[in-house]
């Protein structure tokens, strides 16, 4: 038994792995926000606070992009690929999501804004990325996002790209499947 690790070592390794996993989220946030200047808060911006700045005659182009992770059997795309917007005013865009799978699946969207220095000036006041989305097998749904481009956007930024990637939420999808009634019907004995 001298070649086998003790229970204490296994528990210590498990606890260290658990602690490391929980430290990844704050480390990721610090790297994105402090190092790369990418705003990651997933809360709705206060539309009145952003719009309180007096809108001027500046217009910018917002481009929309959408993709799905390879584990998610969904189609996902923006309904319009670009929109011309006046800074300081609220706009709405929609994305179409389609579950091409054969069962209900839960997906979660991760947004990003490019260029990175524009992310602090692009405020989502309502977004499907704030909550997990459940689509039934074959369901198609339009998902809205409302946003405002802050008038303080640097003057050399004329185009902003809002991109979303949908990922399968395995935990919620598995819970949904476990809660669904079985589709098999027991056969009668001959």
PDB file of N, CA and C in Angstrom, residues 26-66:
ATOM      1  N   UNK A  26     -12.888  35.248 -11.288  1.00  0.00           N
ATOM      2  CA  UNK A  26     -12.340  36.576 -10.986  1.00  0.00           C
ATOM      3  C   UNK A  26     -11.066  36.879 -11.770  1.00  0.00           C
ATOM      4  N   UNK A  27     -10.234  35.866 -11.976  1.00  0.00           N
ATOM      5  CA  UNK A  27      -9.011  36.092 -12.752  1.00  0.00           C
ATOM      6  C   UNK A  27      -9.335  36.466 -14.196  1.00  0.00           C
ATOM      7  N   UNK A  28     -10.327  35.800 -14.781  1.00  0.00           N
ATOM      8  CA  UNK A  28     -10.763  36.117 -16.140  1.00  0.00           C
ATOM      9  C   UNK A  28     -11.294  37.542 -16.212  1.00  0.00           C
ATOM     10  N   UNK A  29     -12.111  37.912 -15.226  1.00  0.00           N
ATOM     11  CA  UNK A  29     -12.684  39.265 -15.177  1.00  0.00           C
ATOM     12  C   UNK A  29     -11.574  40.304 -15.072  1.00  0.00           C
ATOM     13  N   UNK A  30     -10.609  40.069 -14.194  1.00  0.00           N
ATOM     14  CA  UNK A  30      -9.504  41.017 -14.038  1.00  0.00           C
ATOM     15  C   UNK A  30      -8.723  41.149 -15.336  1.00  0.00           C
ATOM     16  N   UNK A  31      -8.427  40.019 -15.973  1.00  0.00           N
ATOM     17  CA  UNK A  31      -7.662  40.058 -17.227  1.00  0.00           C
ATOM     18  C   UNK A  31      -8.431  40.815 -18.300  1.00  0.00           C
ATOM     19  N   UNK A  32      -9.722  40.537 -18.443  1.00  0.00           N
ATOM     20  CA  UNK A  32     -10.506  41.197 -19.492  1.00  0.00           C
ATOM     21  C   UNK A  32     -10.671  42.680 -19.231  1.00  0.00           C
ATOM     22  N   UNK A  33     -11.068  43.031 -18.001  1.00  0.00           N
ATOM     23  CA  UNK A  33     -11.384  44.430 -17.716  1.00  0.00           C
ATOM     24  C   UNK A  33     -10.146  45.293 -17.522  1.00  0.00           C
ATOM     25  N   UNK A  34      -9.164  44.804 -16.797  1.00  0.00           N
ATOM     26  CA  UNK A  34      -7.996  45.629 -16.471  1.00  0.00           C
ATOM     27  C   UNK A  34      -6.935  45.590 -17.565  1.00  0.00           C
ATOM     28  N   UNK A  35      -6.683  44.403 -18.111  1.00  0.00           N
ATOM     29  CA  UNK A  35      -5.613  44.266 -19.093  1.00  0.00           C
ATOM     30  C   UNK A  35      -6.089  44.620 -20.494  1.00  0.00           C
ATOM     31  N   UNK A  36      -7.254  44.078 -20.909  1.00  0.00           N
ATOM     32  CA  UNK A  36      -7.719  44.270 -22.281  1.00  0.00           C
ATOM     33  C   UNK A  36      -8.780  45.346 -22.428  1.00  0.00           C
ATOM     34  N   UNK A  37      -9.319  45.859 -21.330  1.00  0.00           N
ATOM     35  CA  UNK A  37     -10.316  46.930 -21.386  1.00  0.00           C
ATOM     36  C   UNK A  37     -11.686  46.466 -21.852  1.00  0.00           C
ATOM     37  N   UNK A  38     -11.995  45.173 -21.693  1.00  0.00           N
ATOM     38  CA  UNK A  38     -13.290  44.636 -22.109  1.00  0.00           C
ATOM     39  C   UNK A  38     -14.223  44.638 -20.910  1.00  0.00           C
ATOM     40  N   UNK A  39     -15.354  45.307 -21.042  1.00  0.00           N
ATOM     41  CA  UNK A  39     -16.340  45.388 -19.965  1.00  0.00           C
ATOM     42  C   UNK A  39     -17.145  44.106 -19.922  1.00  0.00           C
ATOM     43  N   UNK A  40     -17.194  43.454 -18.767  1.00  0.00           N
ATOM     44  CA  UNK A  40     -17.847  42.146 -18.672  1.00  0.00           C
ATOM     45  C   UNK A  40     -19.103  42.129 -17.824  1.00  0.00           C
ATOM     46  N   UNK A  41     -19.507  43.246 -17.257  1.00  0.00           N
ATOM     47  CA  UNK A  41     -20.687  43.153 -16.407  1.00  0.00           C
ATOM     48  C   UNK A  41     -21.882  42.747 -17.252  1.00  0.00           C
ATOM     49  N   UNK A  42     -22.605  41.794 -16.738  1.00  0.00           N
ATOM     50  CA  UNK A  42     -23.730  41.231 -17.478  1.00  0.00           C
ATOM     51  C   UNK A  42     -25.038  41.752 -16.915  1.00  0.00           C
ATOM     52  N   UNK A  43     -25.007  43.013 -16.483  1.00  0.00           N
ATOM     53  CA  UNK A  43     -26.211  43.616 -15.954  1.00  0.00           C
ATOM     54  C   UNK A  43     -26.707  44.656 -16.936  1.00  0.00           C
ATOM     55  N   UNK A  44     -27.974  44.907 -16.898  1.00  0.00           N
ATOM     56  CA  UNK A  44     -28.554  45.891 -17.799  1.00  0.00           C
ATOM     57  C   UNK A  44     -28.101  47.284 -17.376  1.00  0.00           C
ATOM     58  N   UNK A  45     -27.734  48.085 -18.346  1.00  0.00           N
ATOM     59  CA  UNK A  45     -27.379  49.466 -18.064  1.00  0.00           C
ATOM     60  C   UNK A  45     -28.654  50.249 -17.814  1.00  0.00           C
ATOM     61  N   UNK A  46     -28.567  51.299 -17.042  1.00  0.00           N
ATOM     62  CA  UNK A  46     -29.706  52.164 -16.791  1.00  0.00           C
ATOM     63  C   UNK A  46     -29.882  53.063 -18.015  1.00  0.00           C
ATOM     64  N   UNK A  47     -30.924  52.828 -18.785  1.00  0.00           N
ATOM     65  CA  UNK A  47     -31.142  53.555 -20.044  1.00  0.00           C
ATOM     66  C   UNK A  47     -31.237  55.048 -19.809  1.00  0.00           C
ATOM     67  N   UNK A  48     -31.881  55.462 -18.720  1.00  0.00           N
ATOM     68  CA  UNK A  48     -32.042  56.892 -18.483  1.00  0.00           C
ATOM     69  C   UNK A  48     -30.711  57.554 -18.162  1.00  0.00           C
ATOM     70  N   UNK A  49     -29.822  56.842 -17.472  1.00  0.00           N
ATOM     71  CA  UNK A  49     -28.518  57.417 -17.136  1.00  0.00           C
ATOM     72  C   UNK A  49     -27.666  57.591 -18.385  1.00  0.00           C
ATOM     73  N   UNK A  50     -27.701  56.607 -19.265  1.00  0.00           N
ATOM     74  CA  UNK A  50     -26.896  56.708 -20.484  1.00  0.00           C
ATOM     75  C   UNK A  50     -27.497  57.739 -21.424  1.00  0.00           C
ATOM     76  N   UNK A  51     -28.822  57.741 -21.547  1.00  0.00           N
ATOM     77  CA  UNK A  51     -29.478  58.664 -22.462  1.00  0.00           C
ATOM     78  C   UNK A  51     -29.512  60.088 -21.927  1.00  0.00           C
ATOM     79  N   UNK A  52     -29.209  60.265 -20.616  1.00  0.00           N
ATOM     80  CA  UNK A  52     -29.238  61.606 -20.038  1.00  0.00           C
ATOM     81  C   UNK A  52     -28.198  62.513 -20.683  1.00  0.00           C
ATOM     82  N   UNK A  53     -27.111  61.914 -21.173  1.00  0.00           N
ATOM     83  CA  UNK A  53     -26.133  62.705 -21.902  1.00  0.00           C
ATOM     84  C   UNK A  53     -26.818  63.194 -23.176  1.00  0.00           C
ATOM     85  N   UNK A  54     -26.644  64.446 -23.493  1.00  0.00           N
ATOM     86  CA  UNK A  54     -27.346  65.039 -24.627  1.00  0.00           C
ATOM     87  C   UNK A  54     -26.855  64.401 -25.929  1.00  0.00           C
ATOM     88  N   UNK A  55     -27.778  63.781 -26.698  1.00  0.00           N
ATOM     89  CA  UNK A  55     -27.358  63.194 -27.960  1.00  0.00           C
ATOM     90  C   UNK A  55     -26.923  64.287 -28.932  1.00  0.00           C
ATOM     91  N   UNK A  56     -25.897  63.993 -29.681  1.00  0.00           N
ATOM     92  CA  UNK A  56     -25.477  64.959 -30.683  1.00  0.00           C
ATOM     93  C   UNK A  56     -25.768  64.390 -32.071  1.00  0.00           C
ATOM     94  N   UNK A  57     -25.210  64.975 -33.058  1.00  0.00           N
ATOM     95  CA  UNK A  57     -25.483  64.537 -34.432  1.00  0.00           C
ATOM     96  C   UNK A  57     -24.518  63.462 -34.909  1.00  0.00           C
ATOM     97  N   UNK A  58     -23.823  62.837 -33.998  1.00  0.00           N
ATOM     98  CA  UNK A  58     -22.869  61.803 -34.381  1.00  0.00           C
ATOM     99  C   UNK A  58     -23.589  60.479 -34.621  1.00  0.00           C
ATOM    100  N   UNK A  59     -23.238  59.851 -35.720  1.00  0.00           N
ATOM    101  CA  UNK A  59     -23.793  58.555 -36.080  1.00  0.00           C
ATOM    102  C   UNK A  59     -22.654  57.552 -36.186  1.00  0.00           C
ATOM    103  N   UNK A  60     -22.912  56.310 -35.762  1.00  0.00           N
ATOM    104  CA  UNK A  60     -21.948  55.231 -35.899  1.00  0.00           C
ATOM    105  C   UNK A  60     -22.664  54.006 -36.456  1.00  0.00           C
ATOM    106  N   UNK A  61     -21.899  53.083 -36.963  1.00  0.00           N
ATOM    107  CA  UNK A  61     -22.450  51.830 -37.478  1.00  0.00           C
ATOM    108  C   UNK A  61     -22.223  50.737 -36.445  1.00  0.00           C
ATOM    109  N   UNK A  62     -23.287  50.002 -36.128  1.00  0.00           N
ATOM    110  CA  UNK A  62     -23.169  48.844 -35.247  1.00  0.00           C
ATOM    111  C   UNK A  62     -23.374  47.608 -36.118  1.00  0.00           C
ATOM    112  N   UNK A  63     -22.383  46.739 -36.106  1.00  0.00           N
ATOM    113  CA  UNK A  63     -22.471  45.478 -36.847  1.00  0.00           C
ATOM    114  C   UNK A  63     -22.808  44.370 -35.856  1.00  0.00           C
ATOM    115  N   UNK A  64     -23.559  43.374 -36.335  1.00  0.00           N
ATOM    116  CA  UNK A  64     -24.007  42.288 -35.475  1.00  0.00           C
ATOM    117  C   UNK A  64     -23.472  40.970 -36.010  1.00  0.00           C
ATOM    118  N   UNK A  65     -23.053  40.111 -35.094  1.00  0.00           N
ATOM    119  CA  UNK A  65     -22.489  38.822 -35.461  1.00  0.00           C
ATOM    120  C   UNK A  65     -22.986  37.782 -34.457  1.00  0.00           C
ATOM    121  N   UNK A  66     -23.181  36.568 -34.903  1.00  0.00           N
ATOM    122  CA  UNK A  66     -23.630  35.510 -34.003  1.00  0.00           C
ATOM    123  C   UNK A  66     -23.050  34.171 -34.407  1.00  0.00           C
TER     124      UNK A  66
END
